[in-house]
Coordinates of C-alpha atoms and ligand atoms in Angstrom, one line a residue:
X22 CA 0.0 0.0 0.0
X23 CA 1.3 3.3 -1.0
X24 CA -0.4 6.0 0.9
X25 CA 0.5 8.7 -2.2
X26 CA -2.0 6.4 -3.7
X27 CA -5.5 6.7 -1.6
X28 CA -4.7 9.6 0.5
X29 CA -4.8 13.7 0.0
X30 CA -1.5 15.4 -0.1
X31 CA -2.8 17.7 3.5
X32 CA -3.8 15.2 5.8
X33 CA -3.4 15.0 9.7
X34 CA -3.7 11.7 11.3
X35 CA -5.4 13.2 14.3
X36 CA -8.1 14.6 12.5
X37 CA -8.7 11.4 10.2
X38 CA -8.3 9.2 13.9
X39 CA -10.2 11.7 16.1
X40 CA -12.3 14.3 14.5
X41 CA -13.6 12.3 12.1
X42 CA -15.6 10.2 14.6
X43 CA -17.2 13.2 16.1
X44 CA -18.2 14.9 12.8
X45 CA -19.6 11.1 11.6
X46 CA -21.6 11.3 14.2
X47 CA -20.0 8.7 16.7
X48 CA -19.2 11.6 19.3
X49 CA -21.0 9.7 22.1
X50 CA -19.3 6.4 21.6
X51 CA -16.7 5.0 24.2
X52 CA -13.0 5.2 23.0
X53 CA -10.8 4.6 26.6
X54 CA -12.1 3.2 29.7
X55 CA -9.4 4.0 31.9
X56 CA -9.8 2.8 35.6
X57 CA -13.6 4.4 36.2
X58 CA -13.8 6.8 33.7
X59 CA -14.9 6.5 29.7
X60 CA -13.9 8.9 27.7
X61 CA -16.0 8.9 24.4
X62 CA -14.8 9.8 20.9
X63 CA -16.2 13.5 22.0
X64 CA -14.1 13.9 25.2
X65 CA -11.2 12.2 23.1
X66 CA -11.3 15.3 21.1
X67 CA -12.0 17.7 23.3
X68 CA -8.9 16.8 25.4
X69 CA -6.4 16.3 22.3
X70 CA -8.5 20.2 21.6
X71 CA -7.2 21.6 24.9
X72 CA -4.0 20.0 25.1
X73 CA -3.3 20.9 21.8
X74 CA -4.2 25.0 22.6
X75 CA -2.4 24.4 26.1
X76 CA 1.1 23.7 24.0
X77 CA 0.3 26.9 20.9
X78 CA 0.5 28.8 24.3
X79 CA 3.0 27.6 25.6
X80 CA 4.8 28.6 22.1
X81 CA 5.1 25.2 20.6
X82 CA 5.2 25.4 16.7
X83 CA 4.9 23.1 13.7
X84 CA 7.3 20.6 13.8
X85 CA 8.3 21.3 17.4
X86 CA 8.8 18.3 19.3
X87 CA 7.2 17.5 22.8
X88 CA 8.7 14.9 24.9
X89 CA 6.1 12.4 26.5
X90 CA 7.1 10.6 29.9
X91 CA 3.8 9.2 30.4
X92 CA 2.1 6.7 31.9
X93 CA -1.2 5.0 29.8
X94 CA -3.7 7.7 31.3
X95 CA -5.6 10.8 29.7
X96 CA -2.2 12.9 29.6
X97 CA -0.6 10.8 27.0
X98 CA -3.9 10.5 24.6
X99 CA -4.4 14.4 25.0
X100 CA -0.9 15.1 24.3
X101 CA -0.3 12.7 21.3
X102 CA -3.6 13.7 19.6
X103 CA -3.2 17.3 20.1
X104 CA 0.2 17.8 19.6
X105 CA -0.1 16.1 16.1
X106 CA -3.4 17.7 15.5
X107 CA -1.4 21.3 15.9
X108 CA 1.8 20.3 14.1
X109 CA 4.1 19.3 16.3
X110 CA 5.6 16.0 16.8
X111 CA 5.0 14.1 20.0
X112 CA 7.9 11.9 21.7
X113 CA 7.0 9.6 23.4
X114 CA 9.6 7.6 25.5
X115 CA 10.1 4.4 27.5
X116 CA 8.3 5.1 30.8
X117 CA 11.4 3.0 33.0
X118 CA 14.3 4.4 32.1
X119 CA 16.2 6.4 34.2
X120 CA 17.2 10.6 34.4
X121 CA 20.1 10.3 32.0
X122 CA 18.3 8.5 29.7
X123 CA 15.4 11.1 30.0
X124 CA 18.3 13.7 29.8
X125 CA 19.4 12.3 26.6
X126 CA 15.4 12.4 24.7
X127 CA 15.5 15.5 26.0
X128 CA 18.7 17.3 24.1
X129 CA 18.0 14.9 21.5
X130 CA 14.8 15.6 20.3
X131 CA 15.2 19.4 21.6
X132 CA 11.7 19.4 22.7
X133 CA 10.7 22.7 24.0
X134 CA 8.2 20.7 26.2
X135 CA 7.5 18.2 28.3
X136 CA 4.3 16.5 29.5
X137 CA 5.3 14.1 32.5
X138 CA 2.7 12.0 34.5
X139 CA 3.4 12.8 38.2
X140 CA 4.4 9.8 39.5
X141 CA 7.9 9.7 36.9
X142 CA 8.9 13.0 38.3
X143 CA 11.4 11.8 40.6
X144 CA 13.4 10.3 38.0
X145 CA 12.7 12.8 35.7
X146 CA 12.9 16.2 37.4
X147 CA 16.7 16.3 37.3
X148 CA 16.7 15.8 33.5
X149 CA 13.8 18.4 33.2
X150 CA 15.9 21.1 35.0
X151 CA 19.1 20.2 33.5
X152 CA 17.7 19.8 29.5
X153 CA 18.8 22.5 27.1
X154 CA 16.0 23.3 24.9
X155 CA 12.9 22.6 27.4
X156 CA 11.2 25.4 28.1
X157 CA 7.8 24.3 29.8
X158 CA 7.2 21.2 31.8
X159 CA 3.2 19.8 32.4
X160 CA 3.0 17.7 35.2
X161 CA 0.0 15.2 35.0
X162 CA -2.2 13.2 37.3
X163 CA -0.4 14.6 40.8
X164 CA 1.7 17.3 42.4
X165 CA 3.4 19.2 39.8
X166 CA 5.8 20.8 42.6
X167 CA 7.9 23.3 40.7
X168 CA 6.6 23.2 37.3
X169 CA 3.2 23.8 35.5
X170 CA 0.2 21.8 36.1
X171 CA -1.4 20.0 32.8
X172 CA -4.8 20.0 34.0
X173 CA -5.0 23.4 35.0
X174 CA -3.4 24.7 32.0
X175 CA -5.5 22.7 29.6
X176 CA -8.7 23.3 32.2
X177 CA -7.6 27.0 31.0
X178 CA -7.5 26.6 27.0
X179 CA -10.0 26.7 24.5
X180 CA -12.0 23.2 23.6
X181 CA -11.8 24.0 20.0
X182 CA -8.9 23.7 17.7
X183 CA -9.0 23.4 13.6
X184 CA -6.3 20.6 13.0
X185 CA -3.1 22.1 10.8
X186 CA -2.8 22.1 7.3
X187 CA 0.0 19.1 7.6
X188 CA 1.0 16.9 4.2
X189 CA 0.3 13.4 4.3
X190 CA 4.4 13.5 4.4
X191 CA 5.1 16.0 7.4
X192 CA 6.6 14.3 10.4
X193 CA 3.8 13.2 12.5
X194 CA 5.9 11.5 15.9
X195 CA 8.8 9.7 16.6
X196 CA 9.5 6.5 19.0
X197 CA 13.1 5.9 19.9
X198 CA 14.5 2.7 19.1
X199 CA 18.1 1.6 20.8
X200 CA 20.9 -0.2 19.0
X201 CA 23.9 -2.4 20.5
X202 CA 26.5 0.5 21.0
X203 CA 25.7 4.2 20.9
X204 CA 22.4 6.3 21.8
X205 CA 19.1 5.4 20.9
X206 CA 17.6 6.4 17.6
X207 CA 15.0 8.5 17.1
X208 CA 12.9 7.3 14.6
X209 CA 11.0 9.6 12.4
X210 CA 7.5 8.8 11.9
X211 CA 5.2 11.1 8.9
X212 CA 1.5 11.5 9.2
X213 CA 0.3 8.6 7.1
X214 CA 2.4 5.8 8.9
X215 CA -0.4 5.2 11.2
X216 CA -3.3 5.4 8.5
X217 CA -1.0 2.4 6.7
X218 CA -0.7 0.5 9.9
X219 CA -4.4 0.6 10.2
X220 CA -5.2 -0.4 6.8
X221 CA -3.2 -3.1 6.6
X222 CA -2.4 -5.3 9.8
X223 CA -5.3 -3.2 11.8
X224 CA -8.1 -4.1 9.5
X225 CA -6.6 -7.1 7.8
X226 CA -4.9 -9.7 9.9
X227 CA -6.6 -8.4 13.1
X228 CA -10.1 -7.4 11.8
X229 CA -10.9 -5.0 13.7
X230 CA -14.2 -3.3 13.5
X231 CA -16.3 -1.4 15.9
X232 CA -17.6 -3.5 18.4
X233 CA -14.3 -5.2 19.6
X234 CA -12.5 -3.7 22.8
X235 CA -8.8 -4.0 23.4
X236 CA -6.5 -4.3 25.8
X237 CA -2.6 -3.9 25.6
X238 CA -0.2 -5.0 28.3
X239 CA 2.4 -3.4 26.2
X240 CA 2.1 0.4 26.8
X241 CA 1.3 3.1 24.8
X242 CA 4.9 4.6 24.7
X243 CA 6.1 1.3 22.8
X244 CA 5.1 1.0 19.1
X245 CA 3.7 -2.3 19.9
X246 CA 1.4 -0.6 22.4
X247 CA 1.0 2.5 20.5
X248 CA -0.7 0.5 17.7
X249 CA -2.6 -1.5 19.6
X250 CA -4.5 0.4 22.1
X251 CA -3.4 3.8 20.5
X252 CA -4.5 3.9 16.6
X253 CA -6.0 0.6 15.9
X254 CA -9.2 1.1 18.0
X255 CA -9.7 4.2 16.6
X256 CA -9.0 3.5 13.0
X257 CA -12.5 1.5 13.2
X258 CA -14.2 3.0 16.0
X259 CA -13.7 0.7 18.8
X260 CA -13.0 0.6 22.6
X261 CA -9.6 0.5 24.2
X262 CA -9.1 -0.6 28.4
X263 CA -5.8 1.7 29.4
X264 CA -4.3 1.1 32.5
X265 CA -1.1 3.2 34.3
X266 CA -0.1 0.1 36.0
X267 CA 2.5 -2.3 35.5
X268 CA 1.5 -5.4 34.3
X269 CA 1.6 -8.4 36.8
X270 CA 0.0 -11.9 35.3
X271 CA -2.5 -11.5 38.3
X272 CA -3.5 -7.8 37.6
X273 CA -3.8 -8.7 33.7
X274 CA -6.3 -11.7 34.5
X275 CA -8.2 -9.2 36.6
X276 CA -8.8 -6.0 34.2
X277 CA -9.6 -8.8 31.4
X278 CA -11.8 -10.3 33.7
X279 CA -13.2 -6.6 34.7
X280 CA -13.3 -4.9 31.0
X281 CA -14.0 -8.2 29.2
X282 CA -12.0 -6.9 26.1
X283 CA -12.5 -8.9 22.6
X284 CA -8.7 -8.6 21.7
X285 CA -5.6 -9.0 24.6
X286 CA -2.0 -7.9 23.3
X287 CA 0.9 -9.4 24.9
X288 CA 4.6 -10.4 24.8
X289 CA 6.2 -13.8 25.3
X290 CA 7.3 -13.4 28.8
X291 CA 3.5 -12.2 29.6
X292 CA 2.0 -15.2 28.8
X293 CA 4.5 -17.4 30.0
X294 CA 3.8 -15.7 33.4
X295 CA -0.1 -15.6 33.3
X296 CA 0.6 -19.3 32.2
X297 CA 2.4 -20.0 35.8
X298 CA -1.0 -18.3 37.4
X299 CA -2.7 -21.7 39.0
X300 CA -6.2 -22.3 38.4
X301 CA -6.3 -19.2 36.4
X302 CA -8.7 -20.2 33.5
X303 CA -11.2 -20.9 37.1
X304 CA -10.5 -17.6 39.0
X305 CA -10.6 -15.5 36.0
X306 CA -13.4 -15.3 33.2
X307 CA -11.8 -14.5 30.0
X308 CA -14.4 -15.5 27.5
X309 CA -14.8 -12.6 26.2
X310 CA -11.4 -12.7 24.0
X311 CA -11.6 -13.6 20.6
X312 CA -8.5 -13.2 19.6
X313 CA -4.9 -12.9 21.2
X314 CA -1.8 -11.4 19.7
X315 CA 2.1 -11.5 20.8
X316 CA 4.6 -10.1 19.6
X317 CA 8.0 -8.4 20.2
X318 CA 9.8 -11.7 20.2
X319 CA 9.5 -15.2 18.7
X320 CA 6.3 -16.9 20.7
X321 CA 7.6 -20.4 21.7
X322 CA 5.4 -23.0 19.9
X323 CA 4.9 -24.5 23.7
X324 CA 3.1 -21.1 24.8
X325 CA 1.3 -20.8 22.4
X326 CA -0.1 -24.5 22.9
X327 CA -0.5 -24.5 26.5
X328 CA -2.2 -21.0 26.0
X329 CA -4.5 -22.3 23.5
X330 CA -5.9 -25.7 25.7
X331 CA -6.1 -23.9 28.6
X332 CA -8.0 -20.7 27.8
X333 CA -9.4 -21.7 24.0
X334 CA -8.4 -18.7 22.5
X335 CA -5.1 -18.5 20.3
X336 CA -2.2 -16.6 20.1
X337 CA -1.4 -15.1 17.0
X338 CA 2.3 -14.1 16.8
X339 CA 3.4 -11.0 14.4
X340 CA 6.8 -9.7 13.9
X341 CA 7.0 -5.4 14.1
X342 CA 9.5 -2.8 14.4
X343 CA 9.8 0.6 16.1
X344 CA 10.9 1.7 12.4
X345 CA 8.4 0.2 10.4
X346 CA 5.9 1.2 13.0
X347 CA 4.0 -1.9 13.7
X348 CA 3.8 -6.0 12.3
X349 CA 4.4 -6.4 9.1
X350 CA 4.5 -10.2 8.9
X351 CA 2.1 -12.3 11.2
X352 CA 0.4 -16.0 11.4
X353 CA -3.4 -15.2 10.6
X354 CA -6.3 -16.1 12.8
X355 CA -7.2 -19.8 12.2
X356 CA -4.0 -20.8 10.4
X357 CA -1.2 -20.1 12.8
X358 CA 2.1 -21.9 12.0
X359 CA 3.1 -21.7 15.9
X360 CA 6.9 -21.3 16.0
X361 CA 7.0 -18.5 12.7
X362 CA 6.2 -15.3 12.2
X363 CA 3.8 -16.2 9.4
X364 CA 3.1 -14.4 6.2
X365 CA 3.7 -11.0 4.7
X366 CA 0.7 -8.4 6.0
X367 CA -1.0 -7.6 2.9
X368 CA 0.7 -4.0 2.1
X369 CA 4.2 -5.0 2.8
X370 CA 6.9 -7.0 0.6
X371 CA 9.5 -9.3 2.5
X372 CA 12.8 -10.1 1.3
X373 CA 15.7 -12.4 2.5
X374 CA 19.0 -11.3 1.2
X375 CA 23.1 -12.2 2.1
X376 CA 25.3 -9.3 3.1
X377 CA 25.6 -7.7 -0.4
X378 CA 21.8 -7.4 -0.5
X379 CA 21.2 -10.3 -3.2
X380 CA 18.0 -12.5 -2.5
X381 CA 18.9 -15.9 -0.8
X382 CA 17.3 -18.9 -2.5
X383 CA 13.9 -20.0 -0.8
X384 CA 14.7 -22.1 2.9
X385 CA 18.5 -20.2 2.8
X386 CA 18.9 -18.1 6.2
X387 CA 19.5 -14.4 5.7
X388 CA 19.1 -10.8 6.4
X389 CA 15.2 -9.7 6.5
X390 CA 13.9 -6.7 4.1
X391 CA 10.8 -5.3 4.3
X392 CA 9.4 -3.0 1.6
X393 CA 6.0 -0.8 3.5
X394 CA 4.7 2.9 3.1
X395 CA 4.6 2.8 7.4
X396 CA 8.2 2.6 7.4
X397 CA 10.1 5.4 9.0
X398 CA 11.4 8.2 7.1
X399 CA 14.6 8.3 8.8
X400 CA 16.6 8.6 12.2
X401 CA 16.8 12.0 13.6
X402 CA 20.4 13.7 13.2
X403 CA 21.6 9.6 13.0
X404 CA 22.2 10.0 9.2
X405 CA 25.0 7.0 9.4
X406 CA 22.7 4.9 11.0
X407 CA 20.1 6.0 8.2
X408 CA 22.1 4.8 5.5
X409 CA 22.6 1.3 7.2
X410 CA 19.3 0.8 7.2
X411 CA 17.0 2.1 4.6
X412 CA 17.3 0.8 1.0
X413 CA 15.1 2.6 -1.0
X414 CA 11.7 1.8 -0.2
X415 CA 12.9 -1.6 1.9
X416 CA 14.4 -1.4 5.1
X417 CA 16.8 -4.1 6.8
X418 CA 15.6 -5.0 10.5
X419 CA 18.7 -6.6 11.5
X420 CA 16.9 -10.1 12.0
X421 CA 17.8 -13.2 10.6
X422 CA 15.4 -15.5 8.8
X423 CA 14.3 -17.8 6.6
X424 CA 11.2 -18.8 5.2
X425 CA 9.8 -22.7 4.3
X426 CA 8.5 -24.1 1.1
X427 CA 4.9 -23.0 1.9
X428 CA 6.2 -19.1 2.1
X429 CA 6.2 -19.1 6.3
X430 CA 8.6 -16.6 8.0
X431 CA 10.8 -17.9 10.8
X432 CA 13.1 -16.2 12.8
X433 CA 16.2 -17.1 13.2
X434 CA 18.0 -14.5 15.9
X435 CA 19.5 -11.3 15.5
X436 CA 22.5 -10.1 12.9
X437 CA 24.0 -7.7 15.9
X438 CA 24.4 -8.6 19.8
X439 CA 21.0 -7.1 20.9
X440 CA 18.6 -9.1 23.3
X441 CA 15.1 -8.9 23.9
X442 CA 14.2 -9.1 27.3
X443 CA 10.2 -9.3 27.4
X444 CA 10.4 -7.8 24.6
X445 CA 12.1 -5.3 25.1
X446 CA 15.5 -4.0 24.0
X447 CA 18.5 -4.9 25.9
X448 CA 22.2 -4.1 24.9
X449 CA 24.9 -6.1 26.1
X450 CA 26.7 -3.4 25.9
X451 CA 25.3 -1.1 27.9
X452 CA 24.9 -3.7 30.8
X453 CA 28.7 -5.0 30.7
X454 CA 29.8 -0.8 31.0
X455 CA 27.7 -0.7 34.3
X456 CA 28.9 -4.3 35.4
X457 CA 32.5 -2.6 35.3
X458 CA 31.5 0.4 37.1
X459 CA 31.3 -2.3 40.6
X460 CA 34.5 -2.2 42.4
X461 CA 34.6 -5.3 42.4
X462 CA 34.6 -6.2 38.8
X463 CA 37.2 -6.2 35.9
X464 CA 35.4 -7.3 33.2
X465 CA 32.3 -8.1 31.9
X466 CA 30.4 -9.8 29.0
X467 CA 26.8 -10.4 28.4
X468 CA 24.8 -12.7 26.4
X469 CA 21.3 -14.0 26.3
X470 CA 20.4 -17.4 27.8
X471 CA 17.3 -18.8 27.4
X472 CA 15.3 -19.6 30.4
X473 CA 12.8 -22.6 31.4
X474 CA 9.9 -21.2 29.0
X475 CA 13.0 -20.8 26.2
X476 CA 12.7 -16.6 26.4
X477 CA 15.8 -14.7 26.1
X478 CA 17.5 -13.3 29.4
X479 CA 20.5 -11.7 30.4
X480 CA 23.3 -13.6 31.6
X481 CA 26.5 -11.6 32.8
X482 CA 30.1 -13.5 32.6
X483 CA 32.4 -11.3 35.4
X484 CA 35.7 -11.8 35.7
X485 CA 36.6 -10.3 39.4
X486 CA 39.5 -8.1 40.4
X487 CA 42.0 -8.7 43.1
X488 CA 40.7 -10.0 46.0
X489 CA 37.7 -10.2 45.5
X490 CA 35.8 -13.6 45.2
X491 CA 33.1 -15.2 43.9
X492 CA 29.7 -15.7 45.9
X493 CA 26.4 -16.1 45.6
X494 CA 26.3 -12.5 48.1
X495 CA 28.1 -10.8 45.2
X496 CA 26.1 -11.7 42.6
X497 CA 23.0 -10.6 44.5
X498 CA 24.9 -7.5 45.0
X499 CA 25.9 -6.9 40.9
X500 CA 22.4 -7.6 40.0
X501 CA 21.2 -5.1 42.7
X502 CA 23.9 -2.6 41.3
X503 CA 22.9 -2.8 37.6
X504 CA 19.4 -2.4 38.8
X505 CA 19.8 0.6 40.6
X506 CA 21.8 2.1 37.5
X507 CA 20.1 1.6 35.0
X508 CA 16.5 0.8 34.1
X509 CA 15.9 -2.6 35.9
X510 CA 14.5 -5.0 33.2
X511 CA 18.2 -4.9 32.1
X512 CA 19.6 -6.4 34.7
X513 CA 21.4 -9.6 34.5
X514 CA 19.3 -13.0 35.6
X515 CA 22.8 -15.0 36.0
X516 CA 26.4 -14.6 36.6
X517 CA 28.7 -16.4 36.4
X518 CA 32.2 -15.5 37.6
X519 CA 35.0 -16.8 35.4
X520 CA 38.9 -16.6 34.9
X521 CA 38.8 -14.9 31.7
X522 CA 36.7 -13.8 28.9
X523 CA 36.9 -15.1 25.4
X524 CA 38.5 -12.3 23.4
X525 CA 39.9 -12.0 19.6
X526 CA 43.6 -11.0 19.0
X527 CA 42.0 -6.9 19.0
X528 CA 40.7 -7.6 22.2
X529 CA 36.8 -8.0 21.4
X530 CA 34.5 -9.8 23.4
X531 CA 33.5 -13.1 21.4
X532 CA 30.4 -13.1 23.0
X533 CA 29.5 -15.8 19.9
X534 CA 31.8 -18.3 22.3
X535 CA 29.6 -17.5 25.7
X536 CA 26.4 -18.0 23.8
X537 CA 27.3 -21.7 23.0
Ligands
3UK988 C1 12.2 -8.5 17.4 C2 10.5 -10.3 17.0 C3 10.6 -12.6 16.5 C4 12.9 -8.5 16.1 C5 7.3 -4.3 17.8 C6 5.2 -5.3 17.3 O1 9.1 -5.4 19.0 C7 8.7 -4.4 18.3 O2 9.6 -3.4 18.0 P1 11.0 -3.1 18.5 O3 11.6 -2.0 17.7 O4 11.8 -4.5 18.2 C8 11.9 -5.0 16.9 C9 12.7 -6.3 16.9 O5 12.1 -7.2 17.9 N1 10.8 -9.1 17.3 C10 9.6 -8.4 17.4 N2 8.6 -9.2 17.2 C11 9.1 -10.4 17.0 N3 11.2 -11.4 16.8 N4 9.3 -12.7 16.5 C12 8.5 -11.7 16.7 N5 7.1 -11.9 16.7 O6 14.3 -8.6 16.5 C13 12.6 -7.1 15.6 O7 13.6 -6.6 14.7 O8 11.0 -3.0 20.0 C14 6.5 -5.4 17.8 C15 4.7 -4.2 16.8 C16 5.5 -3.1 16.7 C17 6.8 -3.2 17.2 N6 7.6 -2.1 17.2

């Protein structure tokens, strides 16, 4: 699908996702239930209206960015939509990481604002006052101590707000999206990414339509989430649970239980863990799903079966990236191959190709292209990084696969060190430069290991300094110390102390020999 081909050259994603509801008619219709509240498509607009006037006040411009540290509550809908719907480009960022992170975003992007949901002020409030180009900070949902309030300053702005005169082409938002060494990138999203993402996996592998609700453990801030309880409800109409709370197995059961959504979204490790629940298909009605989707990294076939007997609903697994915005290639409804990644969503081409970009015969292992109009348009001020990864119209995703005789996708692990973690990113690298920074340790090397449920996990190899040795009390103490570093899902599951790591004759960790 080529959105030069079926949409306008002005076109704003929040008015087509938003507005159009309201001036349809649908105004009174539920879009979020979040904890006791609904908000219908009228209040939807209405709050992107306010929020959007709140930031033109504050003096935010076309193409300005506005960084989003937000948890899945009113804030984050009423800043996305009415950023975009104004011109600007919201930001939103990973919700767990920690003040230099934040920092980073923050000169990166050069937002001039910031909308942060109270309870992420702590970390974030030295990386607000230190940040060069932040001018205003909202503070959402709580205390908003030295900075402005977002409810009262949207409480104050007008409710109505014409949407700008963007091109189908203007940059709409961007997610950032980390690699194995250096800063994250930010990827650069245009206005009709999400239309294209909606069109083709929303409508056509999901089938979405108006009376389904969704839920998302994967939060908003995460393209995963973003898609899935963000844009794809409202591409059709439809209901969307939100929740601000980290997802436990136990808590998940319960709001699907509560809610009684028609679609769940989750990731490997969140199944595995409602799997461990006992006696959960008893305590918990979940009848109401009719379909289940994970994604992020490879569902083992074993979840998805165990899934499947116990609860009678399947899991359809879909392969996505931050850059290409959401799943391009995913086992349909009814016809899962459990293992793969399926078959091309209608709208995107797949390619496998070697290392000089020729295609691989069919079955051969090789690098994964994907040709899709949602892809990004590039990485902010990363123009190296850029040219590593766009082609033309395809872009490389840095996965290995290959794909069988009947045109099924399988993965087959990543061309660089990066781990997902619950599907999350995780770089060795990063890890191993806080390992080193314990007193106690001289070097460091990290891999993943699978666990019992065969998901990815960190393991750390540490070789110790003088005199210290190894115990079980110091490797409770490096996993507290990454933990307290850095965000905490990065922290390593195992160590295991060792004599010497693996290196070649430059001196590079051959991580390749820790793995096996
Ligand atoms: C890996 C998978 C095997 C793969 C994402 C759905 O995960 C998402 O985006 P990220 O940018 O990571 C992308 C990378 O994650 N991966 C994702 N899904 C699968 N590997 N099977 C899968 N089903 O390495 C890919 O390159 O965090 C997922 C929708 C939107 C997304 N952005």
């Amino acid at each position: 699908m080529n959105a030069a081909d079926v949409l306008p050259a002005q076109f704003n994603i929040a008015a087509h996702l938003v507005d159009r509801h309201v001036a349809e008619g649908r105004g009174a219709a539920p879009a979020f239930l979040y904890e006791d509240r609904t908000l219908t498509y009228a209040d939807l607009q209405e709050l992107a209206n306010r929020t959007g006037n709140a930031l033109l006040e504050l003096g935010v411009g076309l193409e300005d960015r506005v960084l989003m540290i937000c948890l899945d509550a009113p804030e984050f809908l009423g800043t996305f939509w009415g950023a975009i719907k104004m011109g600007a480009v919201p930001v939103p960022v990973n919700t767990m990481m920690r003040s230099a992170d934040y920092l980073y975003f923050l000169n990166d992007s050069r937002a001039r604002v910031a909308v942060v949901s109270a309870p992420l002020l702590a970390e974030a409030a030295p990386a607000l006052v230190e940040a060069k180009y932040v001018t205003h900070v909202l503070i959402a949902g709580g205390s908003p101590g030295q900075f402005m309030s977002w409810e009262d300053r949207i409480a104050r702005a007008s409710a109505a707000l014409e949407p700008a005169a963007t091109s189908r082409d203007d940059a709409a938002f961007w997610l950032y999206s980390s690699g194995s060494t250096g800063f994250p990138k930010g990827a650069v999203h245009l206005q009709h990414d999400i239309y294209v993402c909606c069109e083709t996996y929303g409508r056509q592998v999901l089938g979405i339509r108006p009376t389904d609700r969704v839920f998302s453990a994967a939060k908003l801030f995460f393209a995963y989430g973003l898609g899935n309880a963000g844009y794809f409800p409202l591409g059709v109409g439809a209901q969307s649970v939100l929740s601000p709370h980290r997802p436990t197995p136990e808590g998940v059961f319960e709001i699907i239980a509560r809610y009684r959504p028609t679609i769940f979204f989750g990731v490997p490790t969140l199944y595995a863990a409602m799997l461990a629940v006992k006696e959960a298909e008893a305590r918990f009605d979940t009848s109401s799903l009719r379909l289940c989707v994970s994604a992020g990294e490879a569902l083992p076939e074993e979840i998805y079966t165990r899934w499947r007997e116990r609860f009678g609903v399947e899991i359809i697994d879909g392969i996505g990236t931050t850059e290409i915005g959401h799943i391009f290639s995913s086992n349909r409804p009814g016809q899962a191959r459990p293992g793969s990644s399926g078959l091309p969503v209608p709208g995107y081409e797949l390619a496998i190709v070697d290392d000089e970009g020729r295609p691989v015969p069919q079955g051969e292992i090789g690098n994964l292209r994907v040709k899709g109009d949602s892809t990004m348009a590039y990485y902010w001020n990363k123009h190296e990084k850029t040219k590593e990864t766009l082609f033309g119209p395809w872009i490389q995703t840095g996965d290995k696969y290959y794909q069988d005789a009947d045109g099924y996708f399988w993965y087959c692990g990543r061309s660089d060190d990066m781990l997902k973690v619950g599907g999350i990113w995780v770089s060795p690298v990063e890890v191993e430069a806080t390992l080193i920074k314990h007193p106690a340790v001289l070097e460091a090397a990290v891999v993943g290991r699978e666990d019992t449920d065969r998901l990815v996990k960190p393991q750390a190899f540490v070789v110790l300094k003088e005199p210290w040795k190894a115990s079980d009390a110091l490797a409770d103490e490096l996993k507290g110390f990454v933990k307290d570093k850095i965000a905490p899902y990065k922290y390593p599951r195992w160590i295991e102390f060792t004599g010497e790591l693996p290196k070649t004759a430059t001196g590079k960790i051959q991580r390749f020999k820790l793995r096996a």
